[in-house]
């Protein structure tokens, strides 16, 4: 099924000018986003999170536990506890090893939103479906969407912890 999207001549000219200017500059902007420690910490945490979700199914869904048997469930429960320990401990150790990195993350996460950040958030959903025709504004070191998602995680974690 094909849909046609009407793009104004002004928007088309603006996008073409942007692409031409970028190609003419001959330079690519290379930003080192994350250190090896940050990538290592993130990788371990993501793997632990995925394995926690899978092992949690066997811990909390009785039908799955019955399907694999008591001995297997015991091993899965023990691995769930170990994985939970890793999931919490690795980021804490990383934060202790690099306190300046943690401060940098918080500085970027809670920085004041610019007009470009607000425009980026407004254009995000249309951009998902019409990326060819929508020009997104420039971003800072941490993208607006990432700042929004991280901020929501912090807010939800804080509100969840206050209930406990």
Short mmCIF file of C-alpha atoms in Angstrom, two decimals:
data_model
loop_
_atom_site.label_atom_id
_atom_site.label_comp_id
_atom_site.label_asym_id
_atom_site.label_seq_id
_atom_site.Cartn_x
_atom_site.Cartn_y
_atom_site.Cartn_z
CA UNK A 1 0.00 0.00 0.00
CA UNK A 2 1.51 3.29 -1.07
CA UNK A 3 0.74 6.67 0.42
CA UNK A 4 1.78 10.00 -1.00
CA UNK A 5 2.85 12.77 1.32
CA UNK A 6 2.55 16.39 0.31
CA UNK A 7 5.75 18.25 1.06
CA UNK A 8 5.79 21.97 0.52
CA UNK A 9 8.32 23.33 -1.97
CA UNK A 10 9.82 25.43 0.83
CA UNK A 11 10.40 22.36 3.05
CA UNK A 12 11.83 20.42 0.10
CA UNK A 13 14.20 23.30 -0.72
CA UNK A 14 15.25 23.59 2.93
CA UNK A 15 16.06 19.88 3.12
CA UNK A 16 17.96 19.97 -0.18
CA UNK A 17 19.98 23.01 0.98
CA UNK A 18 20.82 21.27 4.25
CA UNK A 19 22.02 18.11 2.49
CA UNK A 20 24.02 20.12 -0.07
CA UNK A 21 25.69 22.21 2.65
CA UNK A 22 26.57 19.08 4.59
CA UNK A 23 28.07 17.38 1.54
CA UNK A 24 29.98 20.53 0.55
CA UNK A 25 31.62 20.90 3.97
CA UNK A 26 33.59 17.70 3.36
CA UNK A 27 33.84 17.14 7.09
CA UNK A 28 32.11 14.62 9.24
CA UNK A 29 31.60 15.36 12.88
CA UNK A 30 32.88 12.45 14.99
CA UNK A 31 31.86 12.38 18.62
CA UNK A 32 33.24 9.81 21.03
CA UNK A 33 30.07 9.13 22.95
CA UNK A 34 31.04 6.52 25.51
CA UNK A 35 34.18 5.17 27.15
CA UNK A 36 35.06 1.49 27.19
CA UNK A 37 34.01 1.36 30.83
CA UNK A 38 30.59 2.81 29.98
CA UNK A 39 30.11 0.33 27.12
CA UNK A 40 31.24 -2.57 29.32
CA UNK A 41 28.91 -1.52 32.15
CA UNK A 42 25.99 -1.02 29.78
CA UNK A 43 26.57 -4.34 28.02
CA UNK A 44 26.71 -6.35 31.25
CA UNK A 45 23.65 -4.57 32.64
CA UNK A 46 21.62 -5.15 29.46
CA UNK A 47 22.52 -8.84 29.33
CA UNK A 48 21.71 -9.23 33.03
CA UNK A 49 18.37 -7.43 32.52
CA UNK A 50 17.36 -9.70 29.64
CA UNK A 51 18.36 -12.83 31.56
CA UNK A 52 16.51 -11.56 34.64
CA UNK A 53 13.35 -11.14 32.56
CA UNK A 54 13.66 -14.67 31.16
CA UNK A 55 14.49 -16.30 34.51
CA UNK A 56 11.75 -14.24 36.16
CA UNK A 57 9.20 -15.90 33.90
CA UNK A 58 10.15 -19.28 35.33
CA UNK A 59 10.11 -17.91 38.88
CA UNK A 60 6.74 -16.13 38.64
CA UNK A 61 4.73 -18.18 36.09
CA UNK A 62 3.72 -21.48 37.70
CA UNK A 63 2.94 -23.19 34.38
CA UNK A 64 6.51 -22.64 33.15
CA UNK A 65 7.94 -23.86 36.45
CA UNK A 66 5.86 -27.02 36.24
CA UNK A 67 6.92 -27.61 32.64
CA UNK A 68 10.65 -27.68 33.45
CA UNK A 69 10.57 -29.46 36.81
CA UNK A 70 11.65 -28.66 40.36
CA UNK A 71 15.41 -29.14 39.88
CA UNK A 72 15.54 -26.79 36.90
CA UNK A 73 13.40 -24.22 38.72
CA UNK A 74 15.85 -24.33 41.65
CA UNK A 75 18.77 -23.56 39.31
CA UNK A 76 16.79 -20.81 37.58
CA UNK A 77 15.83 -19.23 40.93
CA UNK A 78 19.44 -19.24 42.09
CA UNK A 79 20.62 -17.77 38.77
CA UNK A 80 17.89 -15.12 39.08
CA UNK A 81 19.35 -14.05 42.43
CA UNK A 82 22.91 -13.97 41.09
CA UNK A 83 21.81 -12.02 38.02
CA UNK A 84 19.97 -9.52 40.22
CA UNK A 85 23.14 -9.02 42.25
CA UNK A 86 25.16 -8.44 39.04
CA UNK A 87 22.46 -6.11 37.67
CA UNK A 88 22.76 -3.86 40.73
CA UNK A 89 26.46 -4.25 41.57
CA UNK A 90 28.08 -3.59 38.16
CA UNK A 91 26.59 -0.08 37.69
CA UNK A 92 27.39 0.80 41.31
CA UNK A 93 31.03 -0.26 40.91
CA UNK A 94 31.23 1.63 37.63
CA UNK A 95 29.81 4.76 39.27
CA UNK A 96 32.35 4.51 42.10
CA UNK A 97 35.17 4.06 39.58
CA UNK A 98 34.12 7.08 37.51
CA UNK A 99 32.34 9.69 39.65
CA UNK A 100 33.09 12.41 37.09
CA UNK A 101 31.25 10.35 34.50
CA UNK A 102 28.20 10.13 36.77
CA UNK A 103 28.31 13.88 37.35
CA UNK A 104 28.58 14.42 33.57
CA UNK A 105 25.54 12.19 32.97
CA UNK A 106 23.47 14.08 35.54
CA UNK A 107 24.59 17.44 34.15
CA UNK A 108 23.43 16.47 30.65
CA UNK A 109 20.28 14.74 31.85
CA UNK A 110 19.01 17.69 33.86
CA UNK A 111 20.24 20.50 31.58
CA UNK A 112 17.72 23.14 30.56
CA UNK A 113 15.82 22.28 27.39
CA UNK A 114 16.52 24.53 24.41
CA UNK A 115 14.03 25.44 21.69
CA UNK A 116 15.72 22.82 19.48
CA UNK A 117 15.07 20.15 22.13
CA UNK A 118 11.38 21.08 22.27
CA UNK A 119 11.11 21.15 18.47
CA UNK A 120 12.83 17.74 18.26
CA UNK A 121 10.27 16.23 20.65
CA UNK A 122 7.37 17.73 18.68
CA UNK A 123 8.72 16.35 15.40
CA UNK A 124 9.66 12.90 16.75
CA UNK A 125 6.49 10.96 15.89
CA UNK A 126 5.99 12.53 12.45
CA UNK A 127 9.69 11.84 11.77
CA UNK A 128 9.17 8.13 12.48
CA UNK A 129 6.78 7.87 9.55
CA UNK A 130 8.06 10.59 7.20
CA UNK A 131 11.81 10.74 7.82
CA UNK A 132 12.52 11.53 4.19
CA UNK A 133 10.58 14.80 4.39
CA UNK A 134 11.21 16.07 7.91
CA UNK A 135 14.41 17.81 8.95
CA UNK A 136 15.20 17.36 12.63
CA UNK A 137 16.97 20.17 14.50
CA UNK A 138 20.56 19.77 15.64
CA UNK A 139 21.13 17.97 18.91
CA UNK A 140 23.54 18.38 21.77
CA UNK A 141 25.79 15.65 23.13
CA UNK A 142 22.78 13.81 24.56
CA UNK A 143 19.74 13.75 22.29
CA UNK A 144 16.42 15.13 23.47
CA UNK A 145 14.68 11.79 23.19
CA UNK A 146 17.37 10.11 25.28
CA UNK A 147 17.13 12.86 27.90
CA UNK A 148 13.35 12.46 27.98
CA UNK A 149 13.54 8.65 28.31
CA UNK A 150 16.25 8.80 30.99
CA UNK A 151 14.35 11.50 32.87
CA UNK A 152 11.19 9.38 32.82
CA UNK A 153 13.14 6.38 34.14
CA UNK A 154 14.54 8.47 37.00
CA UNK A 155 11.12 9.94 37.78
CA UNK A 156 9.36 6.55 37.69
CA UNK A 157 12.08 4.93 39.81
CA UNK A 158 11.86 7.76 42.33
CA UNK A 159 8.07 7.62 42.53
CA UNK A 160 8.14 3.80 42.76
CA UNK A 161 10.76 3.88 45.53
CA UNK A 162 8.74 6.44 47.51
CA UNK A 163 5.79 3.99 47.61
CA UNK A 164 7.90 1.20 49.08
#
